[in-house]
PDB file of C-alpha atoms in Angstrom:
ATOM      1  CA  UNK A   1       0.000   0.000   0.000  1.00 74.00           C
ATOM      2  CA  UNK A   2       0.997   3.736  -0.681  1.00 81.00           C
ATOM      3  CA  UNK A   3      -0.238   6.332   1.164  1.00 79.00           C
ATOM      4  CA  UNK A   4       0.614  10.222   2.236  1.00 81.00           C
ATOM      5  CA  UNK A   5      -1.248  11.066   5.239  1.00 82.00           C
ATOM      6  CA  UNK A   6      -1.134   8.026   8.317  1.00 81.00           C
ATOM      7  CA  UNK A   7      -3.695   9.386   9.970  1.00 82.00           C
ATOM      8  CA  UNK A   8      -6.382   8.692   7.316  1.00 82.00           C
ATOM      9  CA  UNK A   9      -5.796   5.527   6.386  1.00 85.00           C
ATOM     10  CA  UNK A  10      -7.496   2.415   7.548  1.00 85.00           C
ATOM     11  CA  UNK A  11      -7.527  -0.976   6.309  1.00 85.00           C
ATOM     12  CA  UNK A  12      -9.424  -3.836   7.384  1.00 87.00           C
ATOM     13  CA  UNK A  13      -7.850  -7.353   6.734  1.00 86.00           C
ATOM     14  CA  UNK A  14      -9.695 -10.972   6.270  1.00 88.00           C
ATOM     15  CA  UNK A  15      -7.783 -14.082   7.162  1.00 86.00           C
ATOM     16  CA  UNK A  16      -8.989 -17.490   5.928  1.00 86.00           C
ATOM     17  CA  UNK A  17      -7.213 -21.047   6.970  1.00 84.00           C
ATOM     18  CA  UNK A  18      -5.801 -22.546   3.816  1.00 87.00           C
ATOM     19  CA  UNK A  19      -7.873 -25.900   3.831  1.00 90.00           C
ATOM     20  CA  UNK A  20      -5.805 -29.089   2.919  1.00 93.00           C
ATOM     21  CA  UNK A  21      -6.631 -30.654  -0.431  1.00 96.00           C
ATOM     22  CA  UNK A  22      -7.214 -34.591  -0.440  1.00 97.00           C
ATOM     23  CA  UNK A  23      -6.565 -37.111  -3.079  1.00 97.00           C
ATOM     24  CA  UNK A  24      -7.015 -40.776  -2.884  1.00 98.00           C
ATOM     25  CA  UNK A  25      -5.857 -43.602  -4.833  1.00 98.00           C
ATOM     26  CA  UNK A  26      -7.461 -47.281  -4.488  1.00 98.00           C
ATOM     27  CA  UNK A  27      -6.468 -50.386  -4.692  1.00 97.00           C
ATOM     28  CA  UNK A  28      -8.754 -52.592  -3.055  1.00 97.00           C
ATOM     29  CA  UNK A  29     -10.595 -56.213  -3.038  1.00 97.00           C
ATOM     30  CA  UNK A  30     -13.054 -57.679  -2.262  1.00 97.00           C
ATOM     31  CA  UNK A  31     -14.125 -61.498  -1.262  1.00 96.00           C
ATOM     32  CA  UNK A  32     -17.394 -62.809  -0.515  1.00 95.00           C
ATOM     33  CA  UNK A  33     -18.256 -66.167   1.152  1.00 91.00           C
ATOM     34  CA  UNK A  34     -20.985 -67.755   2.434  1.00 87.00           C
ATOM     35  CA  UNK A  35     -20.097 -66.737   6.305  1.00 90.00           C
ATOM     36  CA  UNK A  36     -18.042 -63.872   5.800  1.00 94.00           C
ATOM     37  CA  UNK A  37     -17.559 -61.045   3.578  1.00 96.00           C
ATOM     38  CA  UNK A  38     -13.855 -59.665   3.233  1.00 97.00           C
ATOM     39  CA  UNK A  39     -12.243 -56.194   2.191  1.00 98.00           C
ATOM     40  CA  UNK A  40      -8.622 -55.546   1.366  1.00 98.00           C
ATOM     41  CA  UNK A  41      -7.746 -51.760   0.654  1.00 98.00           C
ATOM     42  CA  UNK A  42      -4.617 -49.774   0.202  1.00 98.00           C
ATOM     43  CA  UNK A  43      -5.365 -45.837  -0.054  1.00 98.00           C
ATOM     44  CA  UNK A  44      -2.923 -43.946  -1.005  1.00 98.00           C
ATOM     45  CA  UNK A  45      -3.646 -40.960   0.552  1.00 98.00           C
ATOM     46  CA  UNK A  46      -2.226 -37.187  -0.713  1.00 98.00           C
ATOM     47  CA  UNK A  47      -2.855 -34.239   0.820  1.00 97.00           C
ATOM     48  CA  UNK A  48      -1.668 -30.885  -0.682  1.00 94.00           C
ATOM     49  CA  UNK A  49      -2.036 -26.916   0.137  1.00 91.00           C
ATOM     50  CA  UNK A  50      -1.668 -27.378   3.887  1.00 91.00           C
ATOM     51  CA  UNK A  51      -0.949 -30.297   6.384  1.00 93.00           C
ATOM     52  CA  UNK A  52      -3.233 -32.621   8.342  1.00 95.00           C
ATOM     53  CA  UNK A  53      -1.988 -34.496  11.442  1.00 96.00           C
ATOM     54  CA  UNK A  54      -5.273 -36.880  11.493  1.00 96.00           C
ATOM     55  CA  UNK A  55      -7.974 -38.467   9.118  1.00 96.00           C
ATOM     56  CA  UNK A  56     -11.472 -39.558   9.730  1.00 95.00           C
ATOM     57  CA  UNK A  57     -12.284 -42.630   7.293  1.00 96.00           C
ATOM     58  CA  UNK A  58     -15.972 -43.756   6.518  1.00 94.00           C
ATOM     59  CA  UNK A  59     -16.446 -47.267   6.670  1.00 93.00           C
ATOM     60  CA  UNK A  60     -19.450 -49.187   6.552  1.00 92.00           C
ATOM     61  CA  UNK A  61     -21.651 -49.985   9.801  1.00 87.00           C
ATOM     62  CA  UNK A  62     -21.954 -53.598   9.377  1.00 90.00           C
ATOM     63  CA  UNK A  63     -18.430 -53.970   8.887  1.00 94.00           C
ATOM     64  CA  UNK A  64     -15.601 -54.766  11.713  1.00 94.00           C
ATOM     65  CA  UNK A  65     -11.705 -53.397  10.948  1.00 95.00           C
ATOM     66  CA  UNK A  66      -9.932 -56.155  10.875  1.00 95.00           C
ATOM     67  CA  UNK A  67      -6.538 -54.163  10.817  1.00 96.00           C
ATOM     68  CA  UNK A  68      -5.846 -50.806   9.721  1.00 97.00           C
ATOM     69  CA  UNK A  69      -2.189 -49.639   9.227  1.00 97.00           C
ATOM     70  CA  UNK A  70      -0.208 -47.179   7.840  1.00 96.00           C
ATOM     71  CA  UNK A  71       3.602 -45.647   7.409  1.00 95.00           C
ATOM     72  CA  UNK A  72       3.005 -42.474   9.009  1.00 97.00           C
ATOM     73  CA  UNK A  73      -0.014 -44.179  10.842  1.00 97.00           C
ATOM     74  CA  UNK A  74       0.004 -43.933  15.031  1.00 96.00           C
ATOM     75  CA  UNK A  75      -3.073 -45.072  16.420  1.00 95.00           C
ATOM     76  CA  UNK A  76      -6.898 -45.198  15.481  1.00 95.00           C
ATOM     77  CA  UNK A  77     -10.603 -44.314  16.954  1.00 93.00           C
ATOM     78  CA  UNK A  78     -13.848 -45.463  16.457  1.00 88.00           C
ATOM     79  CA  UNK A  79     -15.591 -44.871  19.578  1.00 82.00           C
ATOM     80  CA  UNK A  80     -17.581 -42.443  18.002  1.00 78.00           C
ATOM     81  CA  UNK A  81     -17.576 -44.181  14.387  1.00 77.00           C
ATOM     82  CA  UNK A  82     -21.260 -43.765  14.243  1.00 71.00           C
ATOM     83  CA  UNK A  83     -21.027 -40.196  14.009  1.00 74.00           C
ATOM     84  CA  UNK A  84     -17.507 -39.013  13.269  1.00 74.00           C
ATOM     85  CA  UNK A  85     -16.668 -41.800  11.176  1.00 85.00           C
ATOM     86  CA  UNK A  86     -12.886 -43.471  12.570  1.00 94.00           C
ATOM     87  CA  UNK A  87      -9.974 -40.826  13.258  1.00 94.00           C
ATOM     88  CA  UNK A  88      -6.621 -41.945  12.149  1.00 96.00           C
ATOM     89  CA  UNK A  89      -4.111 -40.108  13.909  1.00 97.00           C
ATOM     90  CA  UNK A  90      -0.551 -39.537  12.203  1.00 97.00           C
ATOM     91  CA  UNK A  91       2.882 -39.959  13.730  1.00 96.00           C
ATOM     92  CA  UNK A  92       3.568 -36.330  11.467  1.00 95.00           C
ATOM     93  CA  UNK A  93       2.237 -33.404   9.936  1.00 95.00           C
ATOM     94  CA  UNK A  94       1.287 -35.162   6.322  1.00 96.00           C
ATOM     95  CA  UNK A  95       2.012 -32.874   3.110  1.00 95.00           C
ATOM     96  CA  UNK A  96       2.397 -35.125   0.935  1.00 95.00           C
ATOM     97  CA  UNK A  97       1.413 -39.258   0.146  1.00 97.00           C
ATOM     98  CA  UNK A  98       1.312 -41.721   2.655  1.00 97.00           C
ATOM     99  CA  UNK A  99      -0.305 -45.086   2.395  1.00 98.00           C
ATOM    100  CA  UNK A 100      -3.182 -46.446   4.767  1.00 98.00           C
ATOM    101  CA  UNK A 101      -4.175 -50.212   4.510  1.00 98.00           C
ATOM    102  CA  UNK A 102      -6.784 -51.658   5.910  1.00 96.00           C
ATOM    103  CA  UNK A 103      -9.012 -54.934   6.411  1.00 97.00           C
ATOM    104  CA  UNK A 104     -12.945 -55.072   6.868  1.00 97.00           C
ATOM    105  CA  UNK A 105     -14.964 -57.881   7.401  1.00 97.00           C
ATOM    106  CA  UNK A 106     -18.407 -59.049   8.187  1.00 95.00           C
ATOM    107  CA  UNK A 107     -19.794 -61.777   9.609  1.00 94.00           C
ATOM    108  CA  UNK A 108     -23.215 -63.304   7.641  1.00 92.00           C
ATOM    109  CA  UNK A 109     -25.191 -66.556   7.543  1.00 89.00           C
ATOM    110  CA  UNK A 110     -25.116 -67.699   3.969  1.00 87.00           C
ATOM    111  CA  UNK A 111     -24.901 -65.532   0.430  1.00 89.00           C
ATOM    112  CA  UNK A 112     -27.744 -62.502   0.191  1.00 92.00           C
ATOM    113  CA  UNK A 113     -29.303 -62.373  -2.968  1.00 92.00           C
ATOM    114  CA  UNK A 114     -27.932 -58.498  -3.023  1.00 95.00           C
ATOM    115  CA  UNK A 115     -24.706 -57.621  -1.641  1.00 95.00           C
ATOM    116  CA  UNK A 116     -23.434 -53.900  -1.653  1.00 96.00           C
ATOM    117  CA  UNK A 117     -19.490 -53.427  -2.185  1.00 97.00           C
ATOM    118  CA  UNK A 118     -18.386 -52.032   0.893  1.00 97.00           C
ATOM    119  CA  UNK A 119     -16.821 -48.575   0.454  1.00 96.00           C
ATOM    120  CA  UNK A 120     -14.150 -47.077   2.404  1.00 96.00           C
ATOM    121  CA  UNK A 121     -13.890 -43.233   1.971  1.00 96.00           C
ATOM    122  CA  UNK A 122     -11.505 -40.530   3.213  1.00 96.00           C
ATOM    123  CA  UNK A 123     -13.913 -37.529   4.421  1.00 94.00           C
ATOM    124  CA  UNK A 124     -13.244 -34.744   2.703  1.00 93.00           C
ATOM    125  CA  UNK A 125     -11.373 -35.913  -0.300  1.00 96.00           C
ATOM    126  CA  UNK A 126     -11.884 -33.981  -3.388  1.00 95.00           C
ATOM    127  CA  UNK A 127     -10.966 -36.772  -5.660  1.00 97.00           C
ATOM    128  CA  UNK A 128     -11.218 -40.541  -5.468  1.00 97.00           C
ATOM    129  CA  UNK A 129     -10.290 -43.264  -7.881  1.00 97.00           C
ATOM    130  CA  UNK A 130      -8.828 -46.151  -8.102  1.00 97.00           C
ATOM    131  CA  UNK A 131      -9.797 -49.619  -8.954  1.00 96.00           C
ATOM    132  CA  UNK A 132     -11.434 -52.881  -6.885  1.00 97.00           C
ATOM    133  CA  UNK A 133     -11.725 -56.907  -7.710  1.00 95.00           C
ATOM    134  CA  UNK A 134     -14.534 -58.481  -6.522  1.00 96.00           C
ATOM    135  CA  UNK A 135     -14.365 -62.175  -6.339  1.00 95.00           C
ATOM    136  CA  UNK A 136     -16.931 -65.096  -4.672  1.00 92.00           C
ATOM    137  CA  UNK A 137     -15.932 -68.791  -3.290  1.00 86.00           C
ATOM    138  CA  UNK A 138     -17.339 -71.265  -5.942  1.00 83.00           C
ATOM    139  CA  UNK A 139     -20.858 -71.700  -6.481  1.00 84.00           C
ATOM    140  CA  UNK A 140     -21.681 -68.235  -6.722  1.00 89.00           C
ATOM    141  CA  UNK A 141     -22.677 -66.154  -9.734  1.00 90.00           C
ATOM    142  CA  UNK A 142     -22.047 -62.200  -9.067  1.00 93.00           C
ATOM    143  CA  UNK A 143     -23.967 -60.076 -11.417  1.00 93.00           C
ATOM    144  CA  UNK A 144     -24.280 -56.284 -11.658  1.00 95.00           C
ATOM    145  CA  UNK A 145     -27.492 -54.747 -10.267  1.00 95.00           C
ATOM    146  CA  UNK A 146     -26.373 -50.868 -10.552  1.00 96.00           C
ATOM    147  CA  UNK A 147     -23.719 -49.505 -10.321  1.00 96.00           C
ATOM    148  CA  UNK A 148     -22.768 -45.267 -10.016  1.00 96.00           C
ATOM    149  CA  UNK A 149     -19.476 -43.507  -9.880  1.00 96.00           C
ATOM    150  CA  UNK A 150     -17.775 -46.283 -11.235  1.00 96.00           C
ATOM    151  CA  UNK A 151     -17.331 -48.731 -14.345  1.00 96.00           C
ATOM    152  CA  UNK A 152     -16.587 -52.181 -14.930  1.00 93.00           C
ATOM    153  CA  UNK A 153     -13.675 -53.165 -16.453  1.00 85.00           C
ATOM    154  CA  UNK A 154     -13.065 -55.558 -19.482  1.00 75.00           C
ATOM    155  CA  UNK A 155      -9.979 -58.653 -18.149  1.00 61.00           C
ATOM    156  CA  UNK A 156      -7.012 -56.891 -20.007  1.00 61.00           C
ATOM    157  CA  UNK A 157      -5.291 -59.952 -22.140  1.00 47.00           C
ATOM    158  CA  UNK A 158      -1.763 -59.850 -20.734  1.00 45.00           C
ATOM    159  CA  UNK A 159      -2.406 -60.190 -17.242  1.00 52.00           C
ATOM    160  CA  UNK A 160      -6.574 -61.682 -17.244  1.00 54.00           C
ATOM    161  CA  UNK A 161      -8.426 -62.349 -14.094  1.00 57.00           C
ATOM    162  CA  UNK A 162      -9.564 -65.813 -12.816  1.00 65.00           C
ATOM    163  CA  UNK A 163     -12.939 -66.704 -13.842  1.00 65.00           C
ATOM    164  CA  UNK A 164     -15.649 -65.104 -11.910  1.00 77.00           C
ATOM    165  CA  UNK A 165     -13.995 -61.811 -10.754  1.00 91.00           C
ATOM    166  CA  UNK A 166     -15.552 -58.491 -11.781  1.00 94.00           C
ATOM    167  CA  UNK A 167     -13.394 -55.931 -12.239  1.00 95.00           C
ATOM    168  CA  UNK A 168     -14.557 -52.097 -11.398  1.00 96.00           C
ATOM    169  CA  UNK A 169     -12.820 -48.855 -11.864  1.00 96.00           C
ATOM    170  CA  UNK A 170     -13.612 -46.220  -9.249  1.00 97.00           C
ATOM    171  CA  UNK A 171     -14.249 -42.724 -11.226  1.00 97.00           C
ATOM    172  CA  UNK A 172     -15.070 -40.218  -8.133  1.00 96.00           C
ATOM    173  CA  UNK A 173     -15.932 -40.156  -4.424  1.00 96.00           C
ATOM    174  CA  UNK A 174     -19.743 -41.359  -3.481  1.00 94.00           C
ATOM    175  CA  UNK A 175     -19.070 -44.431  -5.938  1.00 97.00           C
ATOM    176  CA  UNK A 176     -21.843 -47.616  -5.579  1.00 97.00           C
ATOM    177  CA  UNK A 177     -21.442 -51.111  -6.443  1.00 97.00           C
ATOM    178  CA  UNK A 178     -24.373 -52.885  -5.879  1.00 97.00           C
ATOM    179  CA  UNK A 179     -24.376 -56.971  -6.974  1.00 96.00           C
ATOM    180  CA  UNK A 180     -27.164 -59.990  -7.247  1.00 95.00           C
ATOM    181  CA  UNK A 181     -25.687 -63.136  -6.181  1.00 93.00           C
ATOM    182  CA  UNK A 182     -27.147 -66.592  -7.446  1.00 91.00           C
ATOM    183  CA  UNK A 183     -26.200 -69.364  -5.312  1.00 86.00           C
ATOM    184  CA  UNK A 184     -25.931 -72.292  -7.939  1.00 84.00           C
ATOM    185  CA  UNK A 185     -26.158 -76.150  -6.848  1.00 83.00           C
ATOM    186  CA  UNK A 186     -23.765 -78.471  -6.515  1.00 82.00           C
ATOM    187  CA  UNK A 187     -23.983 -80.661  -9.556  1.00 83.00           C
ATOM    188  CA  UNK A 188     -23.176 -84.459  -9.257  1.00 85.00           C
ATOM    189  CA  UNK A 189     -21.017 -86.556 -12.195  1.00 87.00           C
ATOM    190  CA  UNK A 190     -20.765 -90.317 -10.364  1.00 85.00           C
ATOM    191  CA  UNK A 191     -18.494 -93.053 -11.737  1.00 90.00           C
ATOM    192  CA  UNK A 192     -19.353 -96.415 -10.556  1.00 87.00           C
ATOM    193  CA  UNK A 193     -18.383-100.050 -10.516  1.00 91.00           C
ATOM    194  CA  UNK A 194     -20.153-102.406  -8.975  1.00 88.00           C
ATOM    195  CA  UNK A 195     -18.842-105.357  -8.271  1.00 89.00           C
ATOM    196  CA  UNK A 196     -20.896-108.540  -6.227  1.00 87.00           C
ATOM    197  CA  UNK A 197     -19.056-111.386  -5.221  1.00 86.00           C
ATOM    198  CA  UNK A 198     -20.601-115.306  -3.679  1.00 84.00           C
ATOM    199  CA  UNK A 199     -18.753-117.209  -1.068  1.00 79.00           C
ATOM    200  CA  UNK A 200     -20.632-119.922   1.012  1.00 76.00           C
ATOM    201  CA  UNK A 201     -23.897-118.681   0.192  1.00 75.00           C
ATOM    202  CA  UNK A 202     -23.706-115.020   1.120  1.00 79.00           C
ATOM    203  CA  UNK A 203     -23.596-111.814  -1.578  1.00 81.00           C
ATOM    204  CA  UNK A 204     -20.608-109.510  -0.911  1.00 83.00           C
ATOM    205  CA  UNK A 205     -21.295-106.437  -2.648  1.00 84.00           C
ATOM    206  CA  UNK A 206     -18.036-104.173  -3.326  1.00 87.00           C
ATOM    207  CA  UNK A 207     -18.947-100.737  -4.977  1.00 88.00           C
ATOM    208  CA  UNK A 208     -16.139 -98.219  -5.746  1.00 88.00           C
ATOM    209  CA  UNK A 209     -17.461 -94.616  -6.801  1.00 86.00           C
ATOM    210  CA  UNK A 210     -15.678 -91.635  -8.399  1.00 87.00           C
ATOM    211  CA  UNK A 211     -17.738 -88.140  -7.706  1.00 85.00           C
ATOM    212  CA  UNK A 212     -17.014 -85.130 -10.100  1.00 86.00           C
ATOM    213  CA  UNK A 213     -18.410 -82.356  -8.227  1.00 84.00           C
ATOM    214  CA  UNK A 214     -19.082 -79.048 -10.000  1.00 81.00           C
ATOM    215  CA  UNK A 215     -20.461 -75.699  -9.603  1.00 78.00           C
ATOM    216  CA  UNK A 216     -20.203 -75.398  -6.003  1.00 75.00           C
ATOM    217  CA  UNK A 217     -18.706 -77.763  -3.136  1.00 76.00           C
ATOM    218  CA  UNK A 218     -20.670 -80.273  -1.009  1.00 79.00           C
ATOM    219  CA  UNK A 219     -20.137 -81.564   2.464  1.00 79.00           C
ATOM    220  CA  UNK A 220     -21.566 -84.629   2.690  1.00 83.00           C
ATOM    221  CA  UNK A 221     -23.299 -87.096   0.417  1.00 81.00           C
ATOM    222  CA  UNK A 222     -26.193 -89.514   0.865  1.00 81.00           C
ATOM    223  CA  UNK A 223     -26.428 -93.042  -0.204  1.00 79.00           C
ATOM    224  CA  UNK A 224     -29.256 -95.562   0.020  1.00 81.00           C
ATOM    225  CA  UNK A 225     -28.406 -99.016   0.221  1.00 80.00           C
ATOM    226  CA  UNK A 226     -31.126-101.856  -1.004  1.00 78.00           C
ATOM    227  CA  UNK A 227     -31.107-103.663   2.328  1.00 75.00           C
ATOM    228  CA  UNK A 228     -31.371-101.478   5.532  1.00 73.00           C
ATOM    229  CA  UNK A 229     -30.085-104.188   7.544  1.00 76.00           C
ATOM    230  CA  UNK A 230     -26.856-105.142   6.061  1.00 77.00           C
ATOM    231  CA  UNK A 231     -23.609-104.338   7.772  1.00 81.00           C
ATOM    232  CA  UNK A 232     -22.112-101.687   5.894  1.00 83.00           C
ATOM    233  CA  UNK A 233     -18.478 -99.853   5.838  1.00 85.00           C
ATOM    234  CA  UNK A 234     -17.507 -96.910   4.172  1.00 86.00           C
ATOM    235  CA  UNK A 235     -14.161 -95.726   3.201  1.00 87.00           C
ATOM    236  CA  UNK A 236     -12.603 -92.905   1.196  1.00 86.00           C
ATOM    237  CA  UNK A 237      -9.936 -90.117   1.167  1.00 84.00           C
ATOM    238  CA  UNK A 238     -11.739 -87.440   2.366  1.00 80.00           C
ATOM    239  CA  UNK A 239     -14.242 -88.913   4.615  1.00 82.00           C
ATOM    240  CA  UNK A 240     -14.288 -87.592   8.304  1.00 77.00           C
TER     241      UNK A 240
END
């Protein structure tokens, strides 16, 4: 400022905290079974402009943190997750990138026929992308049901995915993954030979089977024999 007389000048000055910028990169994925549901993330984390010393994640409700780790990472709190999501407090003032990984899991009684992707977010991040695999144990189908703030992702042919994985690439925070599971039966291929042998008037029946088992796993089978009161023994490689 330039001025010639002190005494008349006045000037009134506005000070504004310089808010950090977040970033977030995603690597994440994402398992489910038919008594628990599993998520894997790495975040890569920037923050730019000015320096935070915590973060406050948003995980889903139904989901328990199996671990959650970090570099730069000290401790963590969700004793008020509910509300203020979980605090991650930092061993340093962050300017820069520093990784966060964490594990999620919930617990469930067999497959839902809809199952949301479970989405980890970074409150307050002006961007998020990334990319997730979403895999099931055999015998289930996943299909897409909708799907916003993300796209799937064609197998690339150099390095492709095993069969049944979907493949999503995150575009912006707020993304949604929702799936419909089909739960497909176990389907049955026997091999058989039967074979009957007579000693001193009594039938000795010796019958050696072969399963092929597809589409999903059993655990147990169930055989009916013609006569209810014949002694009968059972042997085989995987039998309890």
């Amino acid at each position: 400022f330039r001025y010639d007389d002190p005494a008349a000048v006045a000037i009134a000055l506005h000070a504004e905290e310089v808010q950090p910028e977040i970033r977030v990169s995603e690597a994440s994925s994402f398992s489910v079974g038919d008594e628990r549901n599993m998520l894997s993330s790495a975040l890569e984390v920037t923050v730019a402009k000015s320096g935070v010393f915590a973060l406050r994640l948003d995980i889903p409700a139904d989901y328990e943190i199996e671990s959650l780790a970090g570099r730069d990472v000290s401790h963590w709190d969700d004793s008020q997750r509910a509300e203020q999501g979980v605090e991650v407090f930092l061993t340093r003032r962050v300017q820069d990138t520093t990784p966060i990984n964490l594990v999620l899991s919930r617990q469930q009684r067999g497959i839902p026929a809809e199952i949301v992707v479970p989405r980890v977010q970074v409150r307050g991040a002006a961007r998020h992308t990334g990319r997730i695999a979403v895999a099931s144990e055999r015998g289930v189908k996943l299909a897409v049901e909708q799907i916003e703030a993300a796209i799937a992702r064609r197998a690339e042919e150099k390095a492709p995915s095993p069969a049944g994985v979907l493949n999503f690439d995150i575009l912006r925070p707020g993304w949604r993954v929702a799936l419909r599971a089909q739960v497909l039966a176990p389907l049955l291929k026997p091999e058989m030979l039967h074979r009957v042998e007579l000693a001193e008037g009594m039938l000795q029946h010796r019958v050696h089977l072969r399963y092929r088992i597809e589409n999903a796993g059993i655990k147990f089978f169930r055989v009916r024999v013609p006569a209810a009161e014949a002694p009968l023994t059972v042997t085989g490689r995987n039998i309890a």
